[in-house]
Coordinates of C-alpha atoms (C1' of nucleotides) in Angstrom, one line a residue:
Chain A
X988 CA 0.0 0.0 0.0
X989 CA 1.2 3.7 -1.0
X990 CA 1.2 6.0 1.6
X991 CA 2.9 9.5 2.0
X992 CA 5.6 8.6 4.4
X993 CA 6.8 5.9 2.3
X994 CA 7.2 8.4 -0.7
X995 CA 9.1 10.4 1.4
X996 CA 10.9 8.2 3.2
X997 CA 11.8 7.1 -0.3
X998 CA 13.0 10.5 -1.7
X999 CA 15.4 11.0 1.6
X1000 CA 16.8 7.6 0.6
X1001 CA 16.8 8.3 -2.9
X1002 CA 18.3 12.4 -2.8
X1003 CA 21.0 11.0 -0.3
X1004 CA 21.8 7.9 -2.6
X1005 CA 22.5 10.1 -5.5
X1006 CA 21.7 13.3 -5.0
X1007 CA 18.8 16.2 -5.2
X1008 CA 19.1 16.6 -8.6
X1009 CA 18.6 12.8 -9.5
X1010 CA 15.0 13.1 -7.9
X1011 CA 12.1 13.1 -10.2
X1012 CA 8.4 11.6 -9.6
X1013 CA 9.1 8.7 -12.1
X1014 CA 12.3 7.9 -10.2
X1015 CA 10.6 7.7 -6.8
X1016 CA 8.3 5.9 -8.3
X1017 CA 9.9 3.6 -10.0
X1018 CA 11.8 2.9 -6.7
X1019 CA 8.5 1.7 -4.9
X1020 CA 7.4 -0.4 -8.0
X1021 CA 4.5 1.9 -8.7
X1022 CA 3.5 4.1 -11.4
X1023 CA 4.1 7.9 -11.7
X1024 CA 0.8 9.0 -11.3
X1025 CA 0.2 7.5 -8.0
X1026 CA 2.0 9.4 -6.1
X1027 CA -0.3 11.9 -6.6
X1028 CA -2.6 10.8 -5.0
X1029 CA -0.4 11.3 -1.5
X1030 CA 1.5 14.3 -2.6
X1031 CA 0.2 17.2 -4.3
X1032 CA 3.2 18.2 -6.1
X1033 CA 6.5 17.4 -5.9
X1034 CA 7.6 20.7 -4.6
X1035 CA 4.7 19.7 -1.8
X1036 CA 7.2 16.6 -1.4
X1037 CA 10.3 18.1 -1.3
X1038 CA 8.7 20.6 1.8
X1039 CA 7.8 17.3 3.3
X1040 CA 11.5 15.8 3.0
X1041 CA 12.2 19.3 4.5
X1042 CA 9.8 19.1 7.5
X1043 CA 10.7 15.2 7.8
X1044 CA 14.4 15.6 7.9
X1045 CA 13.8 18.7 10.6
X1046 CA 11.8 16.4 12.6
X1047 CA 14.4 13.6 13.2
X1048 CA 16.6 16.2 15.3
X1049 CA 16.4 14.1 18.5
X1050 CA 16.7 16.2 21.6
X1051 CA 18.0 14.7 24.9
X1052 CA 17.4 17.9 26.7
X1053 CA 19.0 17.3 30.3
X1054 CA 17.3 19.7 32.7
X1055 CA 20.3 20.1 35.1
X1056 CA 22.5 20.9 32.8
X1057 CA 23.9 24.9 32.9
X1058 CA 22.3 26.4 30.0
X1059 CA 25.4 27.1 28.0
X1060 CA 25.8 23.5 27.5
X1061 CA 22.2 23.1 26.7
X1062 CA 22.5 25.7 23.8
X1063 CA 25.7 23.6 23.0
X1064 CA 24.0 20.2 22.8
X1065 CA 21.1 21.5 21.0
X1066 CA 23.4 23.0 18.4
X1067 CA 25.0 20.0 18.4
X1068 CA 22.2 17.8 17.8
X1069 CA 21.1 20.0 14.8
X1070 CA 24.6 19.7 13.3
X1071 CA 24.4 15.4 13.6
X1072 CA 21.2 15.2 11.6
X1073 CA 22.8 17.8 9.0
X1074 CA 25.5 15.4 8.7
X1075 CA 23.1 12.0 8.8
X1076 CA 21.3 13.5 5.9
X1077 CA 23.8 16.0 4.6
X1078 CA 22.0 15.8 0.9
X1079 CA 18.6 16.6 2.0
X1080 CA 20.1 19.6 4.5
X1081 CA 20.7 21.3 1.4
X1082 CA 17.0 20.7 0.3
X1083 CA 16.0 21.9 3.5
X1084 CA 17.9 25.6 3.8
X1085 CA 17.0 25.9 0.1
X1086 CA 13.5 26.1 0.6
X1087 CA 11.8 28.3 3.5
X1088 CA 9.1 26.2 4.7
X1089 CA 6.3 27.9 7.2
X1090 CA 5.4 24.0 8.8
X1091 CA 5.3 23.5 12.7
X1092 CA 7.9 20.6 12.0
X1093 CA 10.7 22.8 13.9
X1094 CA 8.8 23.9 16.3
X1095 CA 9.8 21.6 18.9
X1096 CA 13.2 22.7 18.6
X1097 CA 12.3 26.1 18.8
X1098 CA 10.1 25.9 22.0
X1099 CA 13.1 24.2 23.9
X1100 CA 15.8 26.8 22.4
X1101 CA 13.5 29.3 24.0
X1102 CA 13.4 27.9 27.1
X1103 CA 16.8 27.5 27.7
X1104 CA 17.6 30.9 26.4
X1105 CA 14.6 32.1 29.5
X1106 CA 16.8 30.5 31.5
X1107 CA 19.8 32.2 30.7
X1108 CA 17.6 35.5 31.7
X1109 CA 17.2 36.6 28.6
X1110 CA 13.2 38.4 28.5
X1111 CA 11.2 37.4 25.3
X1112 CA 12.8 39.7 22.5
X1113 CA 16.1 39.0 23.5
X1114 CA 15.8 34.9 22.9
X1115 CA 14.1 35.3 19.9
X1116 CA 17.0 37.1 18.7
X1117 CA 19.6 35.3 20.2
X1118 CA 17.9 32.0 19.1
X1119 CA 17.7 33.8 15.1
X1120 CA 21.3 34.4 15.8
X1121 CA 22.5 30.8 16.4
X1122 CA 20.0 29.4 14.2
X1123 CA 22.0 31.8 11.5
X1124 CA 25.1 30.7 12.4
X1125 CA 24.2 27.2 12.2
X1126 CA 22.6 26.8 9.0
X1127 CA 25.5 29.1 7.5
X1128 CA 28.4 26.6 8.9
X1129 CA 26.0 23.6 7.9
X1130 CA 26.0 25.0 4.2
X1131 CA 29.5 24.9 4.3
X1132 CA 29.9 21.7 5.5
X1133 CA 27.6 19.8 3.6
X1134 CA 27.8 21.9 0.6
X1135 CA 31.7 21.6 -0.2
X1136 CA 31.1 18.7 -1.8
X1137 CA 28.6 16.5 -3.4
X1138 CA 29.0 13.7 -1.0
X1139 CA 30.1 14.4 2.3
X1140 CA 34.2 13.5 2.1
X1141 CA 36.4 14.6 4.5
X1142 CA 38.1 17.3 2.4
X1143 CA 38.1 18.9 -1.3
X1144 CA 39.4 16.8 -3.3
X1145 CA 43.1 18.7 -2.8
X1146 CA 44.6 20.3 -5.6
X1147 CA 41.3 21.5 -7.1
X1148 CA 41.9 25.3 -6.7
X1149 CA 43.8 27.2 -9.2
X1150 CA 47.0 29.2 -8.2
X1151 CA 47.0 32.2 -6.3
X1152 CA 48.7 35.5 -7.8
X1153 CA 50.6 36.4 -4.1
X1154 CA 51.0 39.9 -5.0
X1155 CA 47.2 40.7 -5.9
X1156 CA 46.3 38.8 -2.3
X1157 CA 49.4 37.9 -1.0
X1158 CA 47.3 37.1 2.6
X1159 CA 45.1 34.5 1.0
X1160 CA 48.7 33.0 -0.5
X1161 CA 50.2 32.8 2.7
X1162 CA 47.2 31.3 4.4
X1163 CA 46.7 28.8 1.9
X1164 CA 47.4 26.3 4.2
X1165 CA 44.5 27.2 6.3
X1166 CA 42.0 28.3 4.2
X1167 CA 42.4 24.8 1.9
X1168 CA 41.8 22.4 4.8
X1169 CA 39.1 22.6 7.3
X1170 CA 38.4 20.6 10.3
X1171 CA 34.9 20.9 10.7
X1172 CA 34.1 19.6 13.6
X1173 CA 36.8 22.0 15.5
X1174 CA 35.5 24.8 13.1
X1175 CA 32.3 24.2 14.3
X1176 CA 33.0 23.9 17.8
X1177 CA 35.3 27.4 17.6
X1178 CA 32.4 29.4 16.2
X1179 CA 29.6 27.7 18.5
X1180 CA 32.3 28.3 21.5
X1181 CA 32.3 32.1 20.4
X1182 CA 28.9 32.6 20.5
X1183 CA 28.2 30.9 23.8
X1184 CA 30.6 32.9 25.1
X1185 CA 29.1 36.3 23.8
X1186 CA 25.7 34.9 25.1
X1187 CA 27.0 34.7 28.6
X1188 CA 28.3 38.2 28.6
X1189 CA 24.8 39.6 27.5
X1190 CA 23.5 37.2 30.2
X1191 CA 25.5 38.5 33.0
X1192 CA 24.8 41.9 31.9
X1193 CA 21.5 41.5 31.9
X1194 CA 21.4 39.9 35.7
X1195 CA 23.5 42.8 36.6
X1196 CA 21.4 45.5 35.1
X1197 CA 18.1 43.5 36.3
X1198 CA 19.7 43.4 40.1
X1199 CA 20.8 46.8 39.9
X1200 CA 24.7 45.3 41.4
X1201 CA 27.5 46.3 39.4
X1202 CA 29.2 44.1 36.7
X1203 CA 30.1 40.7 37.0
X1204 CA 27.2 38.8 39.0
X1205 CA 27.8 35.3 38.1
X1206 CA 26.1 35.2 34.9
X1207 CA 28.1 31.6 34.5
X1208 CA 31.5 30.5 32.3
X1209 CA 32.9 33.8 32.3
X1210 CA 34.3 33.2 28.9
X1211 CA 37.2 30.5 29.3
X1212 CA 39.1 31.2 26.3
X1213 CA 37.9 27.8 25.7
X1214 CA 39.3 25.5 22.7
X1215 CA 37.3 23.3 20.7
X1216 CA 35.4 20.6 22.4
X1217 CA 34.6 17.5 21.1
Chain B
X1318 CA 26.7 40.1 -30.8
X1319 CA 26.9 37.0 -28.1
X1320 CA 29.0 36.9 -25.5
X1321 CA 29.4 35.1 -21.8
X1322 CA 28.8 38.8 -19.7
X1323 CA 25.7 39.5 -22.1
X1324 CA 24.2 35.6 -21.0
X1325 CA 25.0 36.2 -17.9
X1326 CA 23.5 39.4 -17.1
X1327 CA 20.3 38.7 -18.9
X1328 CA 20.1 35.4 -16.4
X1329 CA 20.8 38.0 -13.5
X1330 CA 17.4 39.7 -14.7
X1331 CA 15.7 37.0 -15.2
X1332 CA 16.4 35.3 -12.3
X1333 CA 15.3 38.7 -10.1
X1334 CA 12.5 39.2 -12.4
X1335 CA 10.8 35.8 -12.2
X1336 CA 13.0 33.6 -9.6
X1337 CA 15.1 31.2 -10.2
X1338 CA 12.5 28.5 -11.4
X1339 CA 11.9 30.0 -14.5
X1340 CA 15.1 29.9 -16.2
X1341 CA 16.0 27.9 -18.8
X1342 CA 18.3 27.7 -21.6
X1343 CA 15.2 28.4 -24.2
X1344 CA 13.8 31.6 -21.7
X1345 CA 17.6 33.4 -21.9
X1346 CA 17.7 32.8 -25.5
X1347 CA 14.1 34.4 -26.1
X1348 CA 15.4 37.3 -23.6
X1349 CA 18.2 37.8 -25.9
X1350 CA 16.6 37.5 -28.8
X1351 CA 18.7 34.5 -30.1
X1352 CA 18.6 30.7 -30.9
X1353 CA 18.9 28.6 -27.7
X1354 CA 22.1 26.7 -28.8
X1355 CA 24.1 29.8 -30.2
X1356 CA 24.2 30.0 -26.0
X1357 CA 26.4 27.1 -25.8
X1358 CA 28.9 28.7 -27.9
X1359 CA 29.8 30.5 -24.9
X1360 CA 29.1 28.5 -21.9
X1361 CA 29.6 24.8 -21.6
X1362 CA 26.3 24.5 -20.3
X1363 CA 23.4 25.4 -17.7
X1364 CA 25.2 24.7 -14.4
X1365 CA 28.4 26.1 -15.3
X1366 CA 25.9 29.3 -16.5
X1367 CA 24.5 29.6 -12.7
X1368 CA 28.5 29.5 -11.4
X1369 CA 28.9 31.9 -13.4
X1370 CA 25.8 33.8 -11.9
X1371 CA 27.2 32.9 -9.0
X1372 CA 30.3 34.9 -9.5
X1373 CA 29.3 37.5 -11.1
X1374 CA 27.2 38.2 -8.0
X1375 CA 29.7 37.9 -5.7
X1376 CA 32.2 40.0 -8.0
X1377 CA 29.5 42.9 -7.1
X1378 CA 30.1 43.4 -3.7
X1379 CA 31.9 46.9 -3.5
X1380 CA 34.1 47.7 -0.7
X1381 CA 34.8 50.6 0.5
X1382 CA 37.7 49.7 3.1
X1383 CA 38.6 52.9 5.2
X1384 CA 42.0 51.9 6.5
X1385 CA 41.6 54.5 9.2
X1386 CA 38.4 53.4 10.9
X1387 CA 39.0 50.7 13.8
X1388 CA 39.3 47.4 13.1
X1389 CA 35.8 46.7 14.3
X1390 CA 34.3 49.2 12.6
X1391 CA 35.7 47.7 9.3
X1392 CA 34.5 44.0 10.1
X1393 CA 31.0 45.6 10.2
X1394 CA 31.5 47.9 7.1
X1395 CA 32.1 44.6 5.4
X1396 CA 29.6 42.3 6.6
X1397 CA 26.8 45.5 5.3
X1398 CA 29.1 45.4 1.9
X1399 CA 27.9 41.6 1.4
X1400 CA 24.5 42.0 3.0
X1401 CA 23.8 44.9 0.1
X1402 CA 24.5 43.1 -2.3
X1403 CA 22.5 40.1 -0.9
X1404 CA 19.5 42.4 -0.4
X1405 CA 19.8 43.8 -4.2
X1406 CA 20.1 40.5 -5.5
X1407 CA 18.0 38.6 -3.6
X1408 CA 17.1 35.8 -5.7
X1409 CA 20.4 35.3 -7.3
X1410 CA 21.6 35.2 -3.4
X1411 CA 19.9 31.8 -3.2
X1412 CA 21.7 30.8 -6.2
X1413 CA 25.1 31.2 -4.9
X1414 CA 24.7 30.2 -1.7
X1415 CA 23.2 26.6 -3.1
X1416 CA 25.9 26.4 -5.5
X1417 CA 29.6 25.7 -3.9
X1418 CA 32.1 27.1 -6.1
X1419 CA 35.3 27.2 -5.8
X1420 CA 36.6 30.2 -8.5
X1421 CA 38.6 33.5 -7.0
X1422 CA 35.2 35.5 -7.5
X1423 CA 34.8 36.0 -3.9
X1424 CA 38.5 36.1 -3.1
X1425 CA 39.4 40.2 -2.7
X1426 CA 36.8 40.2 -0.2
X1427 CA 38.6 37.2 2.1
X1428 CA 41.6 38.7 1.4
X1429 CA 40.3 42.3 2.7
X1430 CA 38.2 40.5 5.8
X1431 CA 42.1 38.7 6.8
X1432 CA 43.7 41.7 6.2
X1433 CA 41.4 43.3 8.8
X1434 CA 41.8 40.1 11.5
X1435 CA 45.3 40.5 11.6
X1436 CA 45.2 43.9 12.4
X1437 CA 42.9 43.1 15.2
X1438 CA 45.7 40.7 16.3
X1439 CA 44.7 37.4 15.2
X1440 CA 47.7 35.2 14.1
X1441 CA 46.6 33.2 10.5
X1442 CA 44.8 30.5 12.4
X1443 CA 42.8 32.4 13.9
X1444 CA 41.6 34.7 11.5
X1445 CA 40.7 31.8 9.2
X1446 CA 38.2 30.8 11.7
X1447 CA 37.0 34.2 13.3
X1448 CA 36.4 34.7 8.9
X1449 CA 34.9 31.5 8.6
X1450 CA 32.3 31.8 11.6
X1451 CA 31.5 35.3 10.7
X1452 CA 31.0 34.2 6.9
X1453 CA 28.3 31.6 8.6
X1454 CA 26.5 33.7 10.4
X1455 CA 26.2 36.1 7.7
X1456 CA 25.2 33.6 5.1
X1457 CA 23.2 31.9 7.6
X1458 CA 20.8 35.3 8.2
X1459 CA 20.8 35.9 4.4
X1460 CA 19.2 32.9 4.0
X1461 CA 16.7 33.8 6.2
X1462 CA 16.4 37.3 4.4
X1463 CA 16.0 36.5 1.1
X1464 CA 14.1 33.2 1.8
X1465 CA 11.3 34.4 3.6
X1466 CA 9.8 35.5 0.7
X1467 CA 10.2 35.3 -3.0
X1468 CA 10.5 38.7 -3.9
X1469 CA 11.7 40.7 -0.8
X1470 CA 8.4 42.3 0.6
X1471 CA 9.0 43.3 3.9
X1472 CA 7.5 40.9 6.0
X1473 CA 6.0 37.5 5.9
X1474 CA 2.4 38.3 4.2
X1475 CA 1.0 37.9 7.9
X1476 CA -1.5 35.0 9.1
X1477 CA 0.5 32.7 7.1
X1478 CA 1.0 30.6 10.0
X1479 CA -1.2 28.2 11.6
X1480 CA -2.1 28.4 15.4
X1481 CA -0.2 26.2 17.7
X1482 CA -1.2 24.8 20.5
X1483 CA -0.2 27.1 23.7
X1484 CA -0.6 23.7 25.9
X1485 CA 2.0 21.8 23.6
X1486 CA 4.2 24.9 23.0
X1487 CA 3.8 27.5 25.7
X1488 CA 7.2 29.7 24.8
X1489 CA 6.0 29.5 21.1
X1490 CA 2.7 31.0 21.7
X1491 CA 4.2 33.4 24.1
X1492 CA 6.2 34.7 21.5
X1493 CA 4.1 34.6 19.0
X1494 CA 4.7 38.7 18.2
X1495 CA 8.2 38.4 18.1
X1496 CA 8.4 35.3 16.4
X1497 CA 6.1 36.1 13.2
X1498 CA 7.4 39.7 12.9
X1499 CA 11.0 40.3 12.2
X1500 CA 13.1 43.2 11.5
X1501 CA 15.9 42.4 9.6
X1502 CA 18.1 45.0 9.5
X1503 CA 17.9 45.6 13.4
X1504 CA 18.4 41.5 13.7
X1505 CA 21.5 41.4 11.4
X1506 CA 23.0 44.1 13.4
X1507 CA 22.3 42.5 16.8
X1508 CA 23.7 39.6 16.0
X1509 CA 26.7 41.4 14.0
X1510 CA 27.3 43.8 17.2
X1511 CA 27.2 40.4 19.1
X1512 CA 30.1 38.5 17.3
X1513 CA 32.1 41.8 16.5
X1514 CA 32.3 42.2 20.8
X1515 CA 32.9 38.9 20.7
X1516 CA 35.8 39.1 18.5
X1517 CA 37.1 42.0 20.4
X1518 CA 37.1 40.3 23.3
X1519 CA 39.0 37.2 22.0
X1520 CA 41.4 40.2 20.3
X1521 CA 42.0 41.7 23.7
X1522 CA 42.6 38.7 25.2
X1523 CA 45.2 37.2 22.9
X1524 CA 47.1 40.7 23.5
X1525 CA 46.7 40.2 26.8
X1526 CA 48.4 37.0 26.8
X1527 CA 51.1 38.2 24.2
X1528 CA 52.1 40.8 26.1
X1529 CA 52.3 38.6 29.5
X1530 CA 49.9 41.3 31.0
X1531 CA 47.0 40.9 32.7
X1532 CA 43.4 41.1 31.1
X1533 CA 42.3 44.0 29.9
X1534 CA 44.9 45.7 27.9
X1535 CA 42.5 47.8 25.4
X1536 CA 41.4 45.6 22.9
X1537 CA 39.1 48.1 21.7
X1538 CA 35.4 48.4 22.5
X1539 CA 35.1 46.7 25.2
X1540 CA 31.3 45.6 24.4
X1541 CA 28.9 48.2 25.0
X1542 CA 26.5 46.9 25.2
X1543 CA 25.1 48.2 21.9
X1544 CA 22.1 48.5 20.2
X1545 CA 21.4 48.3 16.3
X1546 CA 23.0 50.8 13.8
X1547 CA 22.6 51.4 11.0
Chain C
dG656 C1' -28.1 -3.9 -7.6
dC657 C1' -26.2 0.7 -7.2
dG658 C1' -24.3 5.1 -6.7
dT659 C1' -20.1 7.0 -4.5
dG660 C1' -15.2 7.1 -3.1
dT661 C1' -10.6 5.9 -3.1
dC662 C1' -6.6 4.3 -5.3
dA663 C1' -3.3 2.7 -8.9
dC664 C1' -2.5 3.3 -13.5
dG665 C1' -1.6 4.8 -18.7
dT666 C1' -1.6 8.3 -21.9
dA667 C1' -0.6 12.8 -23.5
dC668 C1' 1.0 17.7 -23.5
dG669 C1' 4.1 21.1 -23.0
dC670 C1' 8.2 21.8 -21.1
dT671 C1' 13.4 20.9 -20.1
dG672 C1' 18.9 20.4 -21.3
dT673 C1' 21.7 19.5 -24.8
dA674 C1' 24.1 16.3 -28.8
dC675 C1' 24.5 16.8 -33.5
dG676 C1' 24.6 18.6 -38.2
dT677 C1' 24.4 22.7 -41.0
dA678 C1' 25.0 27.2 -42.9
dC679 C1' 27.2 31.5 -43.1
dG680 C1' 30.9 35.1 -42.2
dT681 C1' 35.8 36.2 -41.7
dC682 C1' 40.6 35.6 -42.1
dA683 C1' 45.4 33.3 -43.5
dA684 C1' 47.8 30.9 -46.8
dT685 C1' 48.2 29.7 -51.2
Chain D
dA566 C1' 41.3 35.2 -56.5
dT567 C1' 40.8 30.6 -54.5
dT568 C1' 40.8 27.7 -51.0
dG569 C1' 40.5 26.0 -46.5
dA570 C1' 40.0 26.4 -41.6
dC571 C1' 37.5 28.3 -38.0
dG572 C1' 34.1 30.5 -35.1
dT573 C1' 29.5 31.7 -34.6
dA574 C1' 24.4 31.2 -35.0
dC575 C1' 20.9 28.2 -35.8
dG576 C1' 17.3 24.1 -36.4
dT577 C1' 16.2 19.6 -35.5
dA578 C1' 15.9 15.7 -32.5
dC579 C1' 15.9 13.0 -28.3
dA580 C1' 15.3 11.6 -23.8
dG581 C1' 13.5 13.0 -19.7
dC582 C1' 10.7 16.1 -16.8
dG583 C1' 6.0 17.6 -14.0
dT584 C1' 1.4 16.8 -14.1
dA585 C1' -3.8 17.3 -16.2
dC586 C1' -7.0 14.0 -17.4
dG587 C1' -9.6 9.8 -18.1
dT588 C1' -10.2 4.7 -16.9
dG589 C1' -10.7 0.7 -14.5
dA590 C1' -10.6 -2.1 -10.1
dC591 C1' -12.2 -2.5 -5.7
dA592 C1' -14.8 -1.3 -1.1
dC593 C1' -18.6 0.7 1.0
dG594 C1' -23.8 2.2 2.8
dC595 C1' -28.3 2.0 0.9

DNA sequence: GCGTGTCACGTACGCTGTACGTACGTCAAT
DNA sequence: ATTGACGTACGTACAGCGTACGTGACACGC
């Protein structure tokens, strides 16, 4: 029996087997053993069923959100857990920041970003934006990740930029080194560490202006000059 | 007469003009008043025509780097510099950022941004990665400009949304006015004034440590707590 | 038996990207 | 002046695309 979680199911499968631009209604349907046609009768259109990949790859982020954990953590393990799926499905992510979609499939994520930012003291304005924030730094970093190549190797390919002129940018010459490879992970973790960090300063400001005391107040991890964590 | 900048402009326009769904091969050639196949005399062929978009795009971004302003200062001059162009081109935007390409179209620009981290004090290391996390985050919210709609009306045309369930998602609800409305230049600049102290901060304390002093050692604005500029 | 629905399916239409062959202008060498 | 090579514009053709439409098989309440 056709349903619509089995075409969908069968487009993730199929866009992360060989790409987004492999997926057309007779391919999916052909990998079910069912005509082309039929799928129409589950999915309206097949830009309705790439929004449903969307929403169904943004509803496997699992969440283990441990309550007694200090809230920068929590931001850090929900970031986390956004980046895993991204990386489980790193075809589809692309699908998914490519097309805006106004479902209530993120919406759990988002209630429990906004909680934790509460948390933190931050009023209702401010964890909106500091959630829009985050989620903008993790969907740019994401789109790096999974967008430097097809497939998700660990590295381009090497060699496959052209020479640099070093007088014209003799910085990007010297850095070569650094800009060609990228650990992403530690990338990831340097950026996420950053922001974290610059959370917990607004924090503590915030207590302090809020109790009226002077600066520092224990707003919590007065920015460690902390490494990458893994 | 055909050439590549003529073909590529007139996808520029179209794309802008109707989105990025309606070109084709056959649409540019009826824009340009030509056969479709005389294109391919000049590129190799449709996806190397959107790189080319791509980079053309990017090539646009004008700087205007005032050596004399602080450090700072110039990180956000040139985070506006690409958001302009963004914002002018929105649907092209979405092009290059769903197309990696690796040409030297965007490279004046990375070697400007490292030129202005290693004045703040970042050794090449770090300024790969400050670069890199800032290119994220700006990405990351562009994506969330230009996708929220297909032209670039100013907001989300309203009641778009469907209700959600204040039991299920209390915070959601809550926020419901903050969440559905969004001003985007006062959000890019919160979360830009937000890594920019960051960075400082980081700046001031790698001085600090190079210097053997203590902590504070004038790393430059020393987080103000800021509001949005613009 | 008989409408009424749902579901799988086949056919068909107007698109798409592009491989291939052709025709015409210009220029270099003869 | 003639010839040949070459670059450019073009038309045709093909395989594949999304999907509108009609058809037939089956299950149901009356």
């Amino acid at each position: 029996m056709l349903n619509r979680t089995r075409i969908v199911t069968a487009a993730v499968e199929l866009i992360e087997r060989e790409g987004a631009d492999a997926v057309s209604m007779r391919r999916i349907a052909a990998e079910l053993g069912v005509g082309v046609m039929s799928l129409y009768n589950h999915v309206p259109s097949k830009a309705a069923l790439l929004d449903a990949v969307a929403e169904d790859v943004l509803s496997r982020i699992g969440f283990t959100d441990d309550p007694s954990a200090h809230w920068t953590e929590r931001v850090r393990i929900q970031a986390r857990a956004f980046r895993r799926i991204a990386h489980h499905y790193p075809r589809s992510t692309m699908v998914v920041v490519s097309r805006q979609l106004n479902s209530t499939a993120g919406l759990l994520p988002v209630e429990r970003a906004l909680a934790t930012l509460r948390e933190a003291g931050f009023d209702g304005g401010e964890a909106v934006r500091m959630l829009r924030m985050f989620i903008a730094y993790v969907v740019g970093s994401l789109l790096r990740e999974v967008g430097v190549t097809p497939t998700f190797a660990p590295v381009r390919a090497g060699a496959a930029v052209a020479e640099v002129d070093p007088a014209l940018f003799p910085l990007v010459s010297e850095l070569r080194p650094q800009l060609d490879s990228c650990d992403h992970d530690e990338e990831f973790e340097f950026g996420l560490e950053l922001l974290v960090q610059a959370m917990a300063v607004r924090a503590a400001a915030r207590a302090g202006a809020r109790t009226g005391g002077g600066e520092g107040e224990r707003g919590g991890e007065r920015a460690g000059r902390g490494g990458a964590r893994q």
